[in-house]
PDB file of C-alpha atoms and ligand atoms in Angstrom:
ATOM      1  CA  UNK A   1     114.729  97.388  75.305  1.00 75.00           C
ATOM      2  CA  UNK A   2     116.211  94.118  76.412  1.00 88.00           C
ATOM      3  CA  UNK A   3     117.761  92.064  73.982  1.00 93.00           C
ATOM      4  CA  UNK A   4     115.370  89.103  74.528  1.00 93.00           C
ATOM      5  CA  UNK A   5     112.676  91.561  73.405  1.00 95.00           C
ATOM      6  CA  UNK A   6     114.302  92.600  70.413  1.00 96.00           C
ATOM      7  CA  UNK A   7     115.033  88.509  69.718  1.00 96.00           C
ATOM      8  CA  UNK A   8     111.351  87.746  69.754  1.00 96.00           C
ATOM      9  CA  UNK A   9     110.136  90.711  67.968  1.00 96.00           C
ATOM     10  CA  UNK A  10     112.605  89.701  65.469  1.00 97.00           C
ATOM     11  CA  UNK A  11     111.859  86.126  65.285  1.00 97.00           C
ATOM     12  CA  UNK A  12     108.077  86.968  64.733  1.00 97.00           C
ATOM     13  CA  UNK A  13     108.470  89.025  62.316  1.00 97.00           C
ATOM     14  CA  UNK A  14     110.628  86.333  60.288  1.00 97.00           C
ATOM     15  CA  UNK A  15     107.526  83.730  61.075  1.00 96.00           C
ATOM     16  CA  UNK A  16     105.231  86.384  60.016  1.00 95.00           C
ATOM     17  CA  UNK A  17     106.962  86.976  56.826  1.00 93.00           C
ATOM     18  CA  UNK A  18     107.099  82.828  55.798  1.00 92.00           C
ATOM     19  CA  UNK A  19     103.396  82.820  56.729  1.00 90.00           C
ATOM     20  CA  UNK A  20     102.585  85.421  54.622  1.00 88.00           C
ATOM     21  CA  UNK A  21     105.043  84.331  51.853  1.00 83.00           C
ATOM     22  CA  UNK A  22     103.641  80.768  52.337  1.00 82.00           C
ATOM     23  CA  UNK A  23      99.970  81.534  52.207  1.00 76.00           C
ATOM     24  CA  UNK A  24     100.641  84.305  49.085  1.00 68.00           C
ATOM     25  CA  UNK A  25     101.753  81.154  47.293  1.00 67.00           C
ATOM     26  CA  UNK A  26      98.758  79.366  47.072  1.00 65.00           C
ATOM     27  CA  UNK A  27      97.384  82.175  44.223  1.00 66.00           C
ATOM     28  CA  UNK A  28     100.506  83.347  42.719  1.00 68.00           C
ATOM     29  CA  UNK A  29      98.939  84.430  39.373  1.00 74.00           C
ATOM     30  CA  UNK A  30      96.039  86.754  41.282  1.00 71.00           C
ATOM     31  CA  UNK A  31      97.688  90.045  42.956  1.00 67.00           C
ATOM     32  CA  UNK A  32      95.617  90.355  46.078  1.00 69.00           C
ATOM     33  CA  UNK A  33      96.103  94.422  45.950  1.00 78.00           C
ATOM     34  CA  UNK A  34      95.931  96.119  42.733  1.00 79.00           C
ATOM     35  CA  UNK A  35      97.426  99.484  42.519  1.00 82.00           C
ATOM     36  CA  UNK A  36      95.681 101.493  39.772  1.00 84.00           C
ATOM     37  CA  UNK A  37      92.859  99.317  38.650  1.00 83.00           C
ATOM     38  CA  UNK A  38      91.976 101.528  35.678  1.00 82.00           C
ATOM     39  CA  UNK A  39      95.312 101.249  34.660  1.00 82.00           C
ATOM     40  CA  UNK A  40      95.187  97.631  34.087  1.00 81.00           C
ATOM     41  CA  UNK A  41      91.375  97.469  32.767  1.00 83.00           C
ATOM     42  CA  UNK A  42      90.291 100.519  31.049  1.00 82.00           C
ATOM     43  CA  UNK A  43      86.859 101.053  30.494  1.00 79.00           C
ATOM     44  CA  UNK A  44      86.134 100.465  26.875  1.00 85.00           C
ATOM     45  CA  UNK A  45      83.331 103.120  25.869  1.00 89.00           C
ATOM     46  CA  UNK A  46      80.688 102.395  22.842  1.00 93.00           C
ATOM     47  CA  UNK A  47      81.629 104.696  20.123  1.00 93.00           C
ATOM     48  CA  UNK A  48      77.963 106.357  20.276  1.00 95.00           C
ATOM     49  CA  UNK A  49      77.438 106.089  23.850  1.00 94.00           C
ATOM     50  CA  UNK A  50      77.471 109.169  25.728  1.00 94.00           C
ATOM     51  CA  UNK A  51      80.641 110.270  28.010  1.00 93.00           C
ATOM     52  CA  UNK A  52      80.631 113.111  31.113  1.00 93.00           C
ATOM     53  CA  UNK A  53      84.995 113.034  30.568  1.00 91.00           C
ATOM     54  CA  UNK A  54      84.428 114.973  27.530  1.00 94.00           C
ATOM     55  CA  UNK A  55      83.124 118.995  27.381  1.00 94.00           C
ATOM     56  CA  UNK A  56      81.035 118.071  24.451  1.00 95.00           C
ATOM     57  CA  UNK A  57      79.303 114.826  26.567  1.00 95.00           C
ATOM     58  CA  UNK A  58      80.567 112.406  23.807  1.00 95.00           C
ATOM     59  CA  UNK A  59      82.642 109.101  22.958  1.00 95.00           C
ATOM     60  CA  UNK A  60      83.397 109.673  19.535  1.00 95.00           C
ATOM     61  CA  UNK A  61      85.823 112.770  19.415  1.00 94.00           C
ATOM     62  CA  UNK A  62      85.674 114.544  15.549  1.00 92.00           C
ATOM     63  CA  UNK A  63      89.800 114.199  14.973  1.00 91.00           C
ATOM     64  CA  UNK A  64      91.840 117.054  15.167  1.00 92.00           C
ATOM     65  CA  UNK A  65      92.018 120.016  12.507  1.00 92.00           C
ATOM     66  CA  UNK A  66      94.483 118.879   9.592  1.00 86.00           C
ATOM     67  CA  UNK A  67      94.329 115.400  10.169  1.00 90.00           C
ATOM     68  CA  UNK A  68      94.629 112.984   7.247  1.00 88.00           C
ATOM     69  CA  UNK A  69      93.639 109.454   6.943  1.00 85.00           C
ATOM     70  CA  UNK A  70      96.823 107.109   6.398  1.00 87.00           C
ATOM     71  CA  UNK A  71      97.510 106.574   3.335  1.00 82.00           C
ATOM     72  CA  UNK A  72      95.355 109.590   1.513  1.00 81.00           C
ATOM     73  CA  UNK A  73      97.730 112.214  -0.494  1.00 84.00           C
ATOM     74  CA  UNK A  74      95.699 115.712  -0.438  1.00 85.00           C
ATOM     75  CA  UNK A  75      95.275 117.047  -3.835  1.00 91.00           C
ATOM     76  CA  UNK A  76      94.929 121.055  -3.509  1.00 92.00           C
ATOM     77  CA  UNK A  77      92.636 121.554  -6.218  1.00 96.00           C
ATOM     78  CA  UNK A  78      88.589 123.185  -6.264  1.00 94.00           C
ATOM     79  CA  UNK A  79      86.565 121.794  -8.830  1.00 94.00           C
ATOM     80  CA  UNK A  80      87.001 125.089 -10.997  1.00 95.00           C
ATOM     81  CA  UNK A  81      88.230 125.814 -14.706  1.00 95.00           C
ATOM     82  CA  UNK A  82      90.958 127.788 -12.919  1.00 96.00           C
ATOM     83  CA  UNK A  83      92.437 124.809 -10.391  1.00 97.00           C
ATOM     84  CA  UNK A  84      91.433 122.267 -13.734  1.00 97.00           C
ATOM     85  CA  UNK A  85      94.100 124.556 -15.586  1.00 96.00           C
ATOM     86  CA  UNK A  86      96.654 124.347 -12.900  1.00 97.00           C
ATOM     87  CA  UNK A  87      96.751 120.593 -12.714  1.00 97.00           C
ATOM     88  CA  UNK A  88      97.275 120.886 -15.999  1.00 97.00           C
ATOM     89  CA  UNK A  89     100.442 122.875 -15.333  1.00 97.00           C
ATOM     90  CA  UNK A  90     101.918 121.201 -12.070  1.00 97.00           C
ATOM     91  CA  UNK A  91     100.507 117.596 -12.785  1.00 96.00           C
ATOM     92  CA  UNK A  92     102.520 115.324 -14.551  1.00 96.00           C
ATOM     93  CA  UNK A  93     101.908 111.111 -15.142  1.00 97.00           C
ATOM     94  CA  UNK A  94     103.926 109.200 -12.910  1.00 97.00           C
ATOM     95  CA  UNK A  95     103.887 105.990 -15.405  1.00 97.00           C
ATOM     96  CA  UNK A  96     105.379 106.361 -19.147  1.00 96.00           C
ATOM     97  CA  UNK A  97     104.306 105.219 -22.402  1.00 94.00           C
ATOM     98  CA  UNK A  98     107.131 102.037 -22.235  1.00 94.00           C
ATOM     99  CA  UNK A  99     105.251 100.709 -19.212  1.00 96.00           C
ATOM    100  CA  UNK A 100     103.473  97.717 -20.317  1.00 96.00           C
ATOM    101  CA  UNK A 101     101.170  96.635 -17.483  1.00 97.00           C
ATOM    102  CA  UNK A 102     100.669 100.240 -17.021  1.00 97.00           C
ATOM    103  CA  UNK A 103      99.107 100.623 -20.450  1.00 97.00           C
ATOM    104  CA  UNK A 104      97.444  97.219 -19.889  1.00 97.00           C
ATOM    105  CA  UNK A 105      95.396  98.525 -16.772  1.00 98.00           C
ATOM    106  CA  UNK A 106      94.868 101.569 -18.801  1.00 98.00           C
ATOM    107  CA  UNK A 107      93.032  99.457 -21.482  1.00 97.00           C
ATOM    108  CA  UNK A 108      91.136  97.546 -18.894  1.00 98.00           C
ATOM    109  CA  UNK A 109      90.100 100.865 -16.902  1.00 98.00           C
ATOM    110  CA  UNK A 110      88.922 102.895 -20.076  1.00 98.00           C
ATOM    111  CA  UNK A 111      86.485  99.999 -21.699  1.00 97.00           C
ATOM    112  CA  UNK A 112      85.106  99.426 -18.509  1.00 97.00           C
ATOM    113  CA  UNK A 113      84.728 103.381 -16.928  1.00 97.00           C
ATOM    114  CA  UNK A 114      85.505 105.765 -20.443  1.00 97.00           C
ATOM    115  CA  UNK A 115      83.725 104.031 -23.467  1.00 97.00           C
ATOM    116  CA  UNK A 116      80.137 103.684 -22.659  1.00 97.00           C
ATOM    117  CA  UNK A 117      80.253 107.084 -23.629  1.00 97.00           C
ATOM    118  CA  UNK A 118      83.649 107.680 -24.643  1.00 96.00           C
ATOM    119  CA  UNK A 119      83.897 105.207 -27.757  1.00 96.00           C
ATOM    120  CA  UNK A 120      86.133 102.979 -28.293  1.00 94.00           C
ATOM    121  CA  UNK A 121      88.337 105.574 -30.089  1.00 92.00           C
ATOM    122  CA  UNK A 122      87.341 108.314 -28.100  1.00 94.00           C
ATOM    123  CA  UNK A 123      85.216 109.727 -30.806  1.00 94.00           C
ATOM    124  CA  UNK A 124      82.662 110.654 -28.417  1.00 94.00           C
ATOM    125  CA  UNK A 125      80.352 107.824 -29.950  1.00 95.00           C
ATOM    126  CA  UNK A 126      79.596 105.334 -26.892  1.00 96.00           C
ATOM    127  CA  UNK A 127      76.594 103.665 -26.656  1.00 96.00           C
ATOM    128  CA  UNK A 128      75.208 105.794 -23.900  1.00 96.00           C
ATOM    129  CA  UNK A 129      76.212 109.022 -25.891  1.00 95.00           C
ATOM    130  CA  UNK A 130      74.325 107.326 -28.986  1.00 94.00           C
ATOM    131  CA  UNK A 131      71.885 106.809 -26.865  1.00 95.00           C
ATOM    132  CA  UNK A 132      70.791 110.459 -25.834  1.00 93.00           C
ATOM    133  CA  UNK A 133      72.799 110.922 -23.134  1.00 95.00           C
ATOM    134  CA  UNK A 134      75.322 114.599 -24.319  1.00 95.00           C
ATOM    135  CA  UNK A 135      78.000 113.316 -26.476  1.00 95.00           C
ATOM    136  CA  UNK A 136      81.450 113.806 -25.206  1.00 96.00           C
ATOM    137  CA  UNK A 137      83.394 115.951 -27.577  1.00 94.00           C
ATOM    138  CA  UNK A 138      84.162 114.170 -31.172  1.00 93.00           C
ATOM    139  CA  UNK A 139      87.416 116.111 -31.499  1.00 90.00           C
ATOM    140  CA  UNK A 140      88.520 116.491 -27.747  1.00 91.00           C
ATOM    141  CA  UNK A 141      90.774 119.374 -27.906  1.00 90.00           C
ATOM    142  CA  UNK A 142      94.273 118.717 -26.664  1.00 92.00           C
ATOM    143  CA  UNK A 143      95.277 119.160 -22.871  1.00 95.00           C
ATOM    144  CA  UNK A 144      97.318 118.312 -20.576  1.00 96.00           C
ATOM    145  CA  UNK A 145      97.813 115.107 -18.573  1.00 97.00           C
ATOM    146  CA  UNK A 146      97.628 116.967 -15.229  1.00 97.00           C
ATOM    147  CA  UNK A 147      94.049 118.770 -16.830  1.00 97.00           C
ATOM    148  CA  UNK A 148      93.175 115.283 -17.556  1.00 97.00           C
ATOM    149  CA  UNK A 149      94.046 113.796 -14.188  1.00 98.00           C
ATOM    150  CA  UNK A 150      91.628 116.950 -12.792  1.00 97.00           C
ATOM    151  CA  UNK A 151      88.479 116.149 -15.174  1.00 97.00           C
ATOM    152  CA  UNK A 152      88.773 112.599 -14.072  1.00 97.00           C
ATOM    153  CA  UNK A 153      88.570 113.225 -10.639  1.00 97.00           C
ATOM    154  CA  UNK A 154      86.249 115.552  -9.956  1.00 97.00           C
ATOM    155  CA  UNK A 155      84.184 115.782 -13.275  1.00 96.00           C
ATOM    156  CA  UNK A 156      83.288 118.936 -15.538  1.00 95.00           C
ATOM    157  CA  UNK A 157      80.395 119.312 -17.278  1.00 94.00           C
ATOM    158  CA  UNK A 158      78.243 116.436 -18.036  1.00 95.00           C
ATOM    159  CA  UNK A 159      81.249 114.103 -17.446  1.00 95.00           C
ATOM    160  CA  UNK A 160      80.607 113.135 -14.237  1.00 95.00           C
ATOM    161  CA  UNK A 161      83.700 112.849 -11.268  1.00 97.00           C
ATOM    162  CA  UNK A 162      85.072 109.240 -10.706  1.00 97.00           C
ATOM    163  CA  UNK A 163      86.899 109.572  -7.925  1.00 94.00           C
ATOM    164  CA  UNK A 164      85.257 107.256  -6.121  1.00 93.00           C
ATOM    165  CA  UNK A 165      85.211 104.444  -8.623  1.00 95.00           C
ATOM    166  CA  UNK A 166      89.308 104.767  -9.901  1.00 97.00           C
ATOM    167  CA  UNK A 167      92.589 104.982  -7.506  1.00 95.00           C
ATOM    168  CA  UNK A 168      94.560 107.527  -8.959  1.00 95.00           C
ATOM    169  CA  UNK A 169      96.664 105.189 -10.067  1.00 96.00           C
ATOM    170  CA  UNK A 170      93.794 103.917 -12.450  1.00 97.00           C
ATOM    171  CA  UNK A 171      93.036 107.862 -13.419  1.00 98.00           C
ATOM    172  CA  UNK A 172      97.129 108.016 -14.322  1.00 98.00           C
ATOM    173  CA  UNK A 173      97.055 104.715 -15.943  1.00 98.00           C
ATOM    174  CA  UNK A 174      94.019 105.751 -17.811  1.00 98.00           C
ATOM    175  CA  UNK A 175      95.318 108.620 -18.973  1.00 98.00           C
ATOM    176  CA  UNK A 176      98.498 107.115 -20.335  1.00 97.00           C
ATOM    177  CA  UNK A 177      96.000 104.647 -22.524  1.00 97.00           C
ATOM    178  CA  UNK A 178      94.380 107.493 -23.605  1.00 96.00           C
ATOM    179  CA  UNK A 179      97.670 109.190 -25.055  1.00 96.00           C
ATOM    180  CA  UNK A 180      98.882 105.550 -26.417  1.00 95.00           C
ATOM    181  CA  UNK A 181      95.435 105.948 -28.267  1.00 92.00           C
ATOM    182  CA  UNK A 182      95.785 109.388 -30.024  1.00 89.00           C
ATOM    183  CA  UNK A 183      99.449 108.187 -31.183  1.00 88.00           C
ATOM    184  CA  UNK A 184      97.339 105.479 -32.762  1.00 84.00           C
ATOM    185  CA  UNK A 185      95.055 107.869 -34.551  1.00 78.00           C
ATOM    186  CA  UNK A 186      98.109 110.409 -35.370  1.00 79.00           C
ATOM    187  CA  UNK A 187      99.983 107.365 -36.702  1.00 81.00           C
ATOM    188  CA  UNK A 188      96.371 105.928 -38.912  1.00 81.00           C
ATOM    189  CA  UNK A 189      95.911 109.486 -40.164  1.00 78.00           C
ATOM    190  CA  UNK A 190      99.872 110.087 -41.380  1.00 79.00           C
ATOM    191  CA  UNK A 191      99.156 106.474 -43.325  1.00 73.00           C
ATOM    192  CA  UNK A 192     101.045 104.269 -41.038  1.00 60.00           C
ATOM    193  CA  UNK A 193     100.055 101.057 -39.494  1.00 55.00           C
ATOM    194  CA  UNK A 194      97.593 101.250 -36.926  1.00 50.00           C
TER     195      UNK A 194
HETATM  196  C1  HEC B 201      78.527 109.202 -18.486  1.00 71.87           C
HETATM  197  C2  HEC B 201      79.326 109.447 -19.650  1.00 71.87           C
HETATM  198  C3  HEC B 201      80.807 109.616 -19.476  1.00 71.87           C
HETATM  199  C4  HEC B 201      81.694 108.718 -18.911  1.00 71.87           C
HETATM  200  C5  HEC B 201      81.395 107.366 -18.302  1.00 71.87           C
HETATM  201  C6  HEC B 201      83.003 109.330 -19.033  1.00 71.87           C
HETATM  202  N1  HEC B 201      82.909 110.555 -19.632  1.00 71.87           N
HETATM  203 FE1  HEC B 201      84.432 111.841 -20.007  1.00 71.87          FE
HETATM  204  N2  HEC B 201      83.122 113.184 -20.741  1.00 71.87           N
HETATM  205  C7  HEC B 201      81.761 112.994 -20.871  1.00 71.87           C
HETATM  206  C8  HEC B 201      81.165 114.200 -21.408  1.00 71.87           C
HETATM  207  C9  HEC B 201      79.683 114.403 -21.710  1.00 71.87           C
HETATM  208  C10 HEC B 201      82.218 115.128 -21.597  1.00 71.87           C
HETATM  209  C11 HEC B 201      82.099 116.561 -22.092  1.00 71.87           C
HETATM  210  C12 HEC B 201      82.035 117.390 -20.805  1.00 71.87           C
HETATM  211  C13 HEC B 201      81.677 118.831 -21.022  1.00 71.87           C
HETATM  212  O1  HEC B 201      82.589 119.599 -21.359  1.00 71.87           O
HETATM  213  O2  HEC B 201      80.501 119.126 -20.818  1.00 71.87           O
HETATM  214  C14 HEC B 201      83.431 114.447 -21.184  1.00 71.87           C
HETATM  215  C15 HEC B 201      84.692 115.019 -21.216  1.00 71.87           C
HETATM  216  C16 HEC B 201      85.846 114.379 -20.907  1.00 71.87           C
HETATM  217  C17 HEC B 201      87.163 114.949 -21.048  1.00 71.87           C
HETATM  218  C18 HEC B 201      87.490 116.327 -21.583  1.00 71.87           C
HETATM  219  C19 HEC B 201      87.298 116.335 -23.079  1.00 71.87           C
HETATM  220  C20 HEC B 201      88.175 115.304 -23.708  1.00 71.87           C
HETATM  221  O3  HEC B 201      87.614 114.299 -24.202  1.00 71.87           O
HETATM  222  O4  HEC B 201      89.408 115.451 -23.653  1.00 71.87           O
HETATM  223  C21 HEC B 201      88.062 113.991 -20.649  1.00 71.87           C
HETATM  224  C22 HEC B 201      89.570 114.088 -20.593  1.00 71.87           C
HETATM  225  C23 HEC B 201      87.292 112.843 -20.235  1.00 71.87           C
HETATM  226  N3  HEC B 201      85.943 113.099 -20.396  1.00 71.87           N
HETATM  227  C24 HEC B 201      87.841 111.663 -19.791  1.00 71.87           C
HETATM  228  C25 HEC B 201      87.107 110.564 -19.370  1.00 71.87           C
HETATM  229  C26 HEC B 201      87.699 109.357 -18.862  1.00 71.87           C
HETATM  230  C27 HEC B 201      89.186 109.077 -18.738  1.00 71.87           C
HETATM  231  C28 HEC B 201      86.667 108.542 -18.513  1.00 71.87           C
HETATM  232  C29 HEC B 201      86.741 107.177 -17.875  1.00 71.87           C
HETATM  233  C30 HEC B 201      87.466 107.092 -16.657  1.00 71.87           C
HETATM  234  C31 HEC B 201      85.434 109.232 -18.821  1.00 71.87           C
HETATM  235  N4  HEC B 201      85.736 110.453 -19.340  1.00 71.87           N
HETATM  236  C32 HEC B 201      84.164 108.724 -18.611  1.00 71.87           C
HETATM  237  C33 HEC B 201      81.052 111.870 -20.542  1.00 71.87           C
HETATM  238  C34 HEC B 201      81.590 110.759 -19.901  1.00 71.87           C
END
């Protein structure tokens, strides 16, 4: 090929390339080829709508075996004498007696969830035990914390689960009011001050 050719070839090239640089310019934000489309806007799927990309034709996917919401502790109890007995021997309250605001939410939690039927010295005399509904027990017999921790959450008896209404914070902090309360009554019954 002649050199001339080669020249001209060359130099139209060049021209070509400041055209297209020149007239690229004029939308600089807008890509005029996307690569990948999808990539760049996925298709956002209603929850409930059906989908053909999955085998079972749905959006919402059930999440995988073992998963646990963020934040949620398992607690590997049944709600069985048995697993109530072994809380009882593997639970123990993360807050102490010497924990004021501990023993404060305690207080709060147990007049507003415990002594309806309860009473306000756990004597099993709450209005709604007075009232007909079965009395707690007048001398609740002594257990454990952990035991405690189990009725609370998922009931026994006529005392009914309240897992849903207390963290288990609340239950622990509960629980810790409850114990501040029979030192009361141990301390009333040796003669003491209240
Ligand atoms: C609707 C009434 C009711 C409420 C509200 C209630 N309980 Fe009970 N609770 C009962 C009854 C009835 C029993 C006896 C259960 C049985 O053995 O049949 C009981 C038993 C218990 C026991 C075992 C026996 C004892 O007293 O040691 C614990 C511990 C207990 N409740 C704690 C609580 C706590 C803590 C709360 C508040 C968070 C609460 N309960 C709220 C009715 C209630």
């Amino acid at each position: 090929m002649p050199l001339r050719v080669v020249n001209v070839l060359l130099l139209m090239l060049f021209l070509a390339t400041v055209a297209l640089n020149w007239a690229e310019r004029a939308e600089r934000d807008r890509p005029h080829v996307e690569i990948l489309p999808e990539m760049v806007r996925s298709a956002a799927a209603e929850s409930f709508s059906p989908n053909p990309v999955f085998a079972d034709g749905k959006t919402l996917q059930k999440p995988a075996p073992g998963t646990i919401p963020r934040g949620l502790l398992p607690l590997h109890y049944q709600a069985t004498p048995e697993d109530a007995h072994r809380a009882g021997e593997e639970l123990t309250n993360p807050y102490s007696l010497n924990n004021e605001n501990a023993l404060k939410r305690g207080a709060s939690v147990y007049a507003n969830f415990c002594l309806a039927c309860h009473g306000p010295t756990r004597a099993g005399d709450g209005p709604v035990a007075r009232r007909g509904y079965p009395p707690p027990p007048a001398q609740p017999p002594p257990i454990k914390d952990g035991e405690m921790f189990h009725i609370i959450t998922y009931g026994r008896g006529n005392m009914p689960s309240h897992a849903g209404q207390l963290s288990r914070e609340d239950r622990w902090k509960v629980i810790l009011y409850i114990r501040s309360l029979q030192q009361k009554t141990v301390a009333q019954a040796a003669g003491g001050k209240p």
